[in-house]
Every structure is written in C-alpha cells, then in structure tokens.
mmCIF file with all atom_site columns, C-alpha atoms in Angstrom:
data_model
loop_
_atom_site.group_PDB
_atom_site.id
_atom_site.type_symbol
_atom_site.label_atom_id
_atom_site.label_alt_id
_atom_site.label_comp_id
_atom_site.label_asym_id
_atom_site.label_entity_id
_atom_site.label_seq_id
_atom_site.pdbx_PDB_ins_code
_atom_site.Cartn_x
_atom_site.Cartn_y
_atom_site.Cartn_z
_atom_site.occupancy
_atom_site.B_iso_or_equiv
_atom_site.pdbx_formal_charge
_atom_site.auth_seq_id
_atom_site.auth_comp_id
_atom_site.auth_asym_id
_atom_site.auth_atom_id
_atom_site.pdbx_PDB_model_num
ATOM 1   C CA . UNK A 1 1   ? -94.911  -115.022 -24.518 1.00 59.00 ? 1   UNK A CA 1
ATOM 2   C CA . UNK A 1 2   ? -91.381  -113.879 -25.171 1.00 70.00 ? 2   UNK A CA 1
ATOM 3   C CA . UNK A 1 3   ? -92.101  -110.468 -23.657 1.00 74.00 ? 3   UNK A CA 1
ATOM 4   C CA . UNK A 1 4   ? -93.510  -112.199 -20.560 1.00 69.00 ? 4   UNK A CA 1
ATOM 5   C CA . UNK A 1 5   ? -90.286  -114.200 -20.181 1.00 72.00 ? 5   UNK A CA 1
ATOM 6   C CA . UNK A 1 6   ? -88.101  -111.121 -20.598 1.00 81.00 ? 6   UNK A CA 1
ATOM 7   C CA . UNK A 1 7   ? -90.052  -108.987 -18.133 1.00 83.00 ? 7   UNK A CA 1
ATOM 8   C CA . UNK A 1 8   ? -88.200  -110.407 -15.134 1.00 83.00 ? 8   UNK A CA 1
ATOM 9   C CA . UNK A 1 9   ? -84.855  -109.281 -16.509 1.00 84.00 ? 9   UNK A CA 1
ATOM 10  C CA . UNK A 1 10  ? -85.826  -105.607 -16.632 1.00 89.00 ? 10  UNK A CA 1
ATOM 11  C CA . UNK A 1 11  ? -87.499  -105.351 -13.231 1.00 90.00 ? 11  UNK A CA 1
ATOM 12  C CA . UNK A 1 12  ? -85.619  -103.832 -10.280 1.00 93.00 ? 12  UNK A CA 1
ATOM 13  C CA . UNK A 1 13  ? -84.783  -106.033 -7.280  1.00 93.00 ? 13  UNK A CA 1
ATOM 14  C CA . UNK A 1 14  ? -87.556  -104.411 -5.224  1.00 95.00 ? 14  UNK A CA 1
ATOM 15  C CA . UNK A 1 15  ? -91.029  -103.304 -6.294  1.00 94.00 ? 15  UNK A CA 1
ATOM 16  C CA . UNK A 1 16  ? -93.921  -101.838 -4.360  1.00 96.00 ? 16  UNK A CA 1
ATOM 17  C CA . UNK A 1 17  ? -96.582  -103.169 -6.741  1.00 96.00 ? 17  UNK A CA 1
ATOM 18  C CA . UNK A 1 18  ? -96.848  -105.554 -9.678  1.00 94.00 ? 18  UNK A CA 1
ATOM 19  C CA . UNK A 1 19  ? -100.154 -106.449 -11.311 1.00 94.00 ? 19  UNK A CA 1
ATOM 20  C CA . UNK A 1 20  ? -99.978  -109.122 -14.006 1.00 90.00 ? 20  UNK A CA 1
ATOM 21  C CA . UNK A 1 21  ? -103.190 -109.506 -16.021 1.00 86.00 ? 21  UNK A CA 1
ATOM 22  C CA . UNK A 1 22  ? -103.372 -112.149 -18.745 1.00 81.00 ? 22  UNK A CA 1
ATOM 23  C CA . UNK A 1 23  ? -106.300 -112.623 -21.109 1.00 78.00 ? 23  UNK A CA 1
ATOM 24  C CA . UNK A 1 24  ? -104.954 -115.914 -22.430 1.00 78.00 ? 24  UNK A CA 1
ATOM 25  C CA . UNK A 1 25  ? -103.770 -119.142 -20.870 1.00 77.00 ? 25  UNK A CA 1
ATOM 26  C CA . UNK A 1 26  ? -100.075 -119.535 -20.209 1.00 80.00 ? 26  UNK A CA 1
ATOM 27  C CA . UNK A 1 27  ? -98.388  -122.938 -20.349 1.00 81.00 ? 27  UNK A CA 1
ATOM 28  C CA . UNK A 1 28  ? -97.256  -124.396 -17.026 1.00 83.00 ? 28  UNK A CA 1
ATOM 29  C CA . UNK A 1 29  ? -93.597  -124.462 -18.048 1.00 85.00 ? 29  UNK A CA 1
ATOM 30  C CA . UNK A 1 30  ? -93.717  -120.740 -18.886 1.00 85.00 ? 30  UNK A CA 1
ATOM 31  C CA . UNK A 1 31  ? -95.168  -119.997 -15.425 1.00 85.00 ? 31  UNK A CA 1
ATOM 32  C CA . UNK A 1 32  ? -92.427  -122.059 -13.843 1.00 88.00 ? 32  UNK A CA 1
ATOM 33  C CA . UNK A 1 33  ? -89.607  -120.247 -15.655 1.00 88.00 ? 33  UNK A CA 1
ATOM 34  C CA . UNK A 1 34  ? -91.143  -116.823 -15.029 1.00 88.00 ? 34  UNK A CA 1
ATOM 35  C CA . UNK A 1 35  ? -91.757  -117.356 -11.310 1.00 90.00 ? 35  UNK A CA 1
ATOM 36  C CA . UNK A 1 36  ? -88.395  -119.032 -10.823 1.00 90.00 ? 36  UNK A CA 1
ATOM 37  C CA . UNK A 1 37  ? -86.711  -115.940 -12.249 1.00 89.00 ? 37  UNK A CA 1
ATOM 38  C CA . UNK A 1 38  ? -89.017  -113.667 -10.255 1.00 88.00 ? 38  UNK A CA 1
ATOM 39  C CA . UNK A 1 39  ? -87.889  -115.191 -6.953  1.00 84.00 ? 39  UNK A CA 1
ATOM 40  C CA . UNK A 1 40  ? -84.950  -112.767 -6.841  1.00 88.00 ? 40  UNK A CA 1
ATOM 41  C CA . UNK A 1 41  ? -87.287  -109.766 -6.745  1.00 93.00 ? 41  UNK A CA 1
ATOM 42  C CA . UNK A 1 42  ? -89.188  -108.627 -3.655  1.00 96.00 ? 42  UNK A CA 1
ATOM 43  C CA . UNK A 1 43  ? -92.648  -107.329 -4.557  1.00 96.00 ? 43  UNK A CA 1
ATOM 44  C CA . UNK A 1 44  ? -94.653  -105.785 -1.731  1.00 97.00 ? 44  UNK A CA 1
ATOM 45  C CA . UNK A 1 45  ? -98.029  -106.255 -3.467  1.00 97.00 ? 45  UNK A CA 1
ATOM 46  C CA . UNK A 1 46  ? -98.203  -108.969 -6.121  1.00 96.00 ? 46  UNK A CA 1
ATOM 47  C CA . UNK A 1 47  ? -101.421 -109.423 -8.095  1.00 95.00 ? 47  UNK A CA 1
ATOM 48  C CA . UNK A 1 48  ? -102.337 -111.947 -10.772 1.00 90.00 ? 48  UNK A CA 1
ATOM 49  C CA . UNK A 1 49  ? -105.441 -111.951 -12.941 1.00 89.00 ? 49  UNK A CA 1
ATOM 50  C CA . UNK A 1 50  ? -105.288 -115.143 -14.973 1.00 84.00 ? 50  UNK A CA 1
ATOM 51  C CA . UNK A 1 51  ? -107.230 -117.436 -17.283 1.00 79.00 ? 51  UNK A CA 1
ATOM 52  C CA . UNK A 1 52  ? -105.335 -120.499 -16.082 1.00 72.00 ? 52  UNK A CA 1
ATOM 53  C CA . UNK A 1 53  ? -106.554 -122.888 -13.426 1.00 68.00 ? 53  UNK A CA 1
ATOM 54  C CA . UNK A 1 54  ? -105.080 -122.179 -10.007 1.00 72.00 ? 54  UNK A CA 1
ATOM 55  C CA . UNK A 1 55  ? -103.509 -125.652 -10.116 1.00 75.00 ? 55  UNK A CA 1
ATOM 56  C CA . UNK A 1 56  ? -101.417 -124.456 -13.073 1.00 80.00 ? 56  UNK A CA 1
ATOM 57  C CA . UNK A 1 57  ? -99.831  -121.577 -11.182 1.00 85.00 ? 57  UNK A CA 1
ATOM 58  C CA . UNK A 1 58  ? -100.104 -122.267 -7.423  1.00 88.00 ? 58  UNK A CA 1
ATOM 59  C CA . UNK A 1 59  ? -97.319  -124.860 -7.159  1.00 90.00 ? 59  UNK A CA 1
ATOM 60  C CA . UNK A 1 60  ? -94.871  -122.393 -8.717  1.00 91.00 ? 60  UNK A CA 1
ATOM 61  C CA . UNK A 1 61  ? -96.064  -119.456 -6.613  1.00 91.00 ? 61  UNK A CA 1
ATOM 62  C CA . UNK A 1 62  ? -95.597  -121.592 -3.518  1.00 92.00 ? 62  UNK A CA 1
ATOM 63  C CA . UNK A 1 63  ? -92.141  -122.759 -4.547  1.00 93.00 ? 63  UNK A CA 1
ATOM 64  C CA . UNK A 1 64  ? -90.635  -119.517 -5.805  1.00 93.00 ? 64  UNK A CA 1
ATOM 65  C CA . UNK A 1 65  ? -92.666  -116.757 -4.126  1.00 93.00 ? 65  UNK A CA 1
ATOM 66  C CA . UNK A 1 66  ? -94.128  -118.130 -0.892  1.00 94.00 ? 66  UNK A CA 1
ATOM 67  C CA . UNK A 1 67  ? -91.227  -120.272 0.340   1.00 94.00 ? 67  UNK A CA 1
ATOM 68  C CA . UNK A 1 68  ? -88.735  -117.575 -0.593  1.00 93.00 ? 68  UNK A CA 1
ATOM 69  C CA . UNK A 1 69  ? -90.984  -114.956 1.079   1.00 94.00 ? 69  UNK A CA 1
ATOM 70  C CA . UNK A 1 70  ? -90.756  -112.643 -1.931  1.00 94.00 ? 70  UNK A CA 1
ATOM 71  C CA . UNK A 1 71  ? -94.002  -110.757 -1.317  1.00 96.00 ? 71  UNK A CA 1
ATOM 72  C CA . UNK A 1 72  ? -95.969  -109.252 1.545   1.00 97.00 ? 72  UNK A CA 1
ATOM 73  C CA . UNK A 1 73  ? -99.418  -109.185 -0.078  1.00 97.00 ? 73  UNK A CA 1
ATOM 74  C CA . UNK A 1 74  ? -100.778 -111.572 -2.696  1.00 95.00 ? 74  UNK A CA 1
ATOM 75  C CA . UNK A 1 75  ? -103.990 -111.596 -4.733  1.00 92.00 ? 75  UNK A CA 1
ATOM 76  C CA . UNK A 1 76  ? -104.921 -114.043 -7.461  1.00 88.00 ? 76  UNK A CA 1
ATOM 77  C CA . UNK A 1 77  ? -108.141 -113.851 -9.428  1.00 86.00 ? 77  UNK A CA 1
ATOM 78  C CA . UNK A 1 78  ? -108.962 -116.447 -12.027 1.00 79.00 ? 78  UNK A CA 1
ATOM 79  C CA . UNK A 1 79  ? -111.548 -116.752 -14.730 1.00 72.00 ? 79  UNK A CA 1
ATOM 80  C CA . UNK A 1 80  ? -112.473 -120.284 -13.690 1.00 64.00 ? 80  UNK A CA 1
ATOM 81  C CA . UNK A 1 81  ? -111.877 -120.184 -9.941  1.00 61.00 ? 81  UNK A CA 1
ATOM 82  C CA . UNK A 1 82  ? -112.705 -116.819 -8.510  1.00 67.00 ? 82  UNK A CA 1
ATOM 83  C CA . UNK A 1 83  ? -110.204 -115.823 -5.818  1.00 72.00 ? 83  UNK A CA 1
ATOM 84  C CA . UNK A 1 84  ? -107.422 -117.508 -3.887  1.00 74.00 ? 84  UNK A CA 1
ATOM 85  C CA . UNK A 1 85  ? -108.718 -115.755 -0.770  1.00 72.00 ? 85  UNK A CA 1
ATOM 86  C CA . UNK A 1 86  ? -111.706 -118.153 -0.786  1.00 74.00 ? 86  UNK A CA 1
ATOM 87  C CA . UNK A 1 87  ? -109.454 -121.236 -0.614  1.00 76.00 ? 87  UNK A CA 1
ATOM 88  C CA . UNK A 1 88  ? -109.122 -121.783 3.151   1.00 80.00 ? 88  UNK A CA 1
ATOM 89  C CA . UNK A 1 89  ? -106.251 -124.299 3.134   1.00 85.00 ? 89  UNK A CA 1
ATOM 90  C CA . UNK A 1 90  ? -104.209 -122.232 0.697   1.00 85.00 ? 90  UNK A CA 1
ATOM 91  C CA . UNK A 1 91  ? -104.908 -119.090 2.694   1.00 87.00 ? 91  UNK A CA 1
ATOM 92  C CA . UNK A 1 92  ? -103.562 -120.674 5.891   1.00 91.00 ? 92  UNK A CA 1
ATOM 93  C CA . UNK A 1 93  ? -100.465 -121.950 4.119   1.00 93.00 ? 93  UNK A CA 1
ATOM 94  C CA . UNK A 1 94  ? -99.572  -118.520 2.732   1.00 94.00 ? 94  UNK A CA 1
ATOM 95  C CA . UNK A 1 95  ? -100.256 -116.880 6.084   1.00 94.00 ? 95  UNK A CA 1
ATOM 96  C CA . UNK A 1 96  ? -97.818  -119.312 7.734   1.00 96.00 ? 96  UNK A CA 1
ATOM 97  C CA . UNK A 1 97  ? -95.135  -117.596 5.604   1.00 96.00 ? 97  UNK A CA 1
ATOM 98  C CA . UNK A 1 98  ? -96.348  -114.125 6.664   1.00 96.00 ? 98  UNK A CA 1
ATOM 99  C CA . UNK A 1 99  ? -97.928  -113.460 3.278   1.00 96.00 ? 99  UNK A CA 1
ATOM 100 C CA . UNK A 1 100 ? -101.247 -111.662 3.499   1.00 95.00 ? 100 UNK A CA 1
ATOM 101 C CA . UNK A 1 101 ? -103.686 -112.977 0.906   1.00 92.00 ? 101 UNK A CA 1
ATOM 102 C CA . UNK A 1 102 ? -106.242 -110.380 -0.145  1.00 93.00 ? 102 UNK A CA 1
ATOM 103 C CA . UNK A 1 103 ? -109.065 -110.068 -2.621  1.00 90.00 ? 103 UNK A CA 1
ATOM 104 C CA . UNK A 1 104 ? -107.852 -108.868 -6.003  1.00 90.00 ? 104 UNK A CA 1
ATOM 105 C CA . UNK A 1 105 ? -110.012 -105.732 -6.005  1.00 89.00 ? 105 UNK A CA 1
ATOM 106 C CA . UNK A 1 106 ? -108.747 -104.727 -2.562  1.00 91.00 ? 106 UNK A CA 1
ATOM 107 C CA . UNK A 1 107 ? -105.146 -104.558 -3.791  1.00 93.00 ? 107 UNK A CA 1
ATOM 108 C CA . UNK A 1 108 ? -105.852 -103.362 -7.327  1.00 92.00 ? 108 UNK A CA 1
ATOM 109 C CA . UNK A 1 109 ? -104.807 -99.739  -7.826  1.00 89.00 ? 109 UNK A CA 1
ATOM 110 C CA . UNK A 1 110 ? -107.251 -97.789  -9.925  1.00 80.00 ? 110 UNK A CA 1
ATOM 111 C CA . UNK A 1 111 ? -105.072 -95.113  -11.483 1.00 72.00 ? 111 UNK A CA 1
ATOM 112 C CA . UNK A 1 112 ? -107.992 -92.987  -12.593 1.00 66.00 ? 112 UNK A CA 1
ATOM 113 C CA . UNK A 1 113 ? -109.351 -92.782  -9.006  1.00 59.00 ? 113 UNK A CA 1
ATOM 114 C CA . UNK A 1 114 ? -105.968 -91.681  -7.696  1.00 57.00 ? 114 UNK A CA 1
ATOM 115 C CA . UNK A 1 115 ? -105.649 -89.110  -10.487 1.00 58.00 ? 115 UNK A CA 1
ATOM 116 C CA . UNK A 1 116 ? -109.081 -87.655  -9.757  1.00 59.00 ? 116 UNK A CA 1
ATOM 117 C CA . UNK A 1 117 ? -108.350 -87.496  -6.009  1.00 61.00 ? 117 UNK A CA 1
ATOM 118 C CA . UNK A 1 118 ? -105.108 -85.627  -6.664  1.00 62.00 ? 118 UNK A CA 1
ATOM 119 C CA . UNK A 1 119 ? -106.830 -83.149  -8.980  1.00 56.00 ? 119 UNK A CA 1
ATOM 120 C CA . UNK A 1 120 ? -109.285 -82.036  -6.288  1.00 57.00 ? 120 UNK A CA 1
#
C-alpha cells in the first residue's frame, strides 16, 4: 500500500500510458488519496484493473480525473463488474468531459506483441 501511495510522487507531470493492475482490494480512503494526488498528472491513456467494486473508485475518478480532465482515454475492468464501458450513464458522463471510455483490452498494450512485430 505504501508503494501505491508513493507512486504519484515519482511520476512525471505528463504520461502517455499508465496501467494500474491490482490483485487485491484497496480501501476507499487509499483510492481517494492516490487519485487526489494523481490529478496533477495528465495521462493520455489511463487503465485500471481492480478487485474493488466500481462504487469504491468511481466517485474519486470522477472528482479528481474526470472533472479535472486529466486523461483522454479511460478503461476500467473489475473482477465483480466487468467493464465501465458497459455502464451507459457513466459512459455518457465521461464523454461529456471529452474522455473516451474504452474496453480495457482495447487500450492494454501487450509488450510481447510489440516486441515480436519489431523483430520481424
């Protein structure tokens, strides 16, 4: 958890891609602190793969990422709920802030595919 909290402090002010994948649940207050600190960083493609319920993370993403327009593309995949892209009301709300919500696998960069393509 401590490493998760410190991550924001070592990131540059602009990123092309950030994929955060968590195999365990994160407390709501930790999400809030992390995303509040992340609001100073623009991330072109922001991906989350989480074990939390969307209700645990969405209010903070809306407050600190969406309303601050800190990303261009967003994908969230959960263990319990599948994808944010299937939530029509949420999708419209993010789009009203010019944030394109995509399926997780459509934004996910598979490093091994890119490596193989470059080799041949």
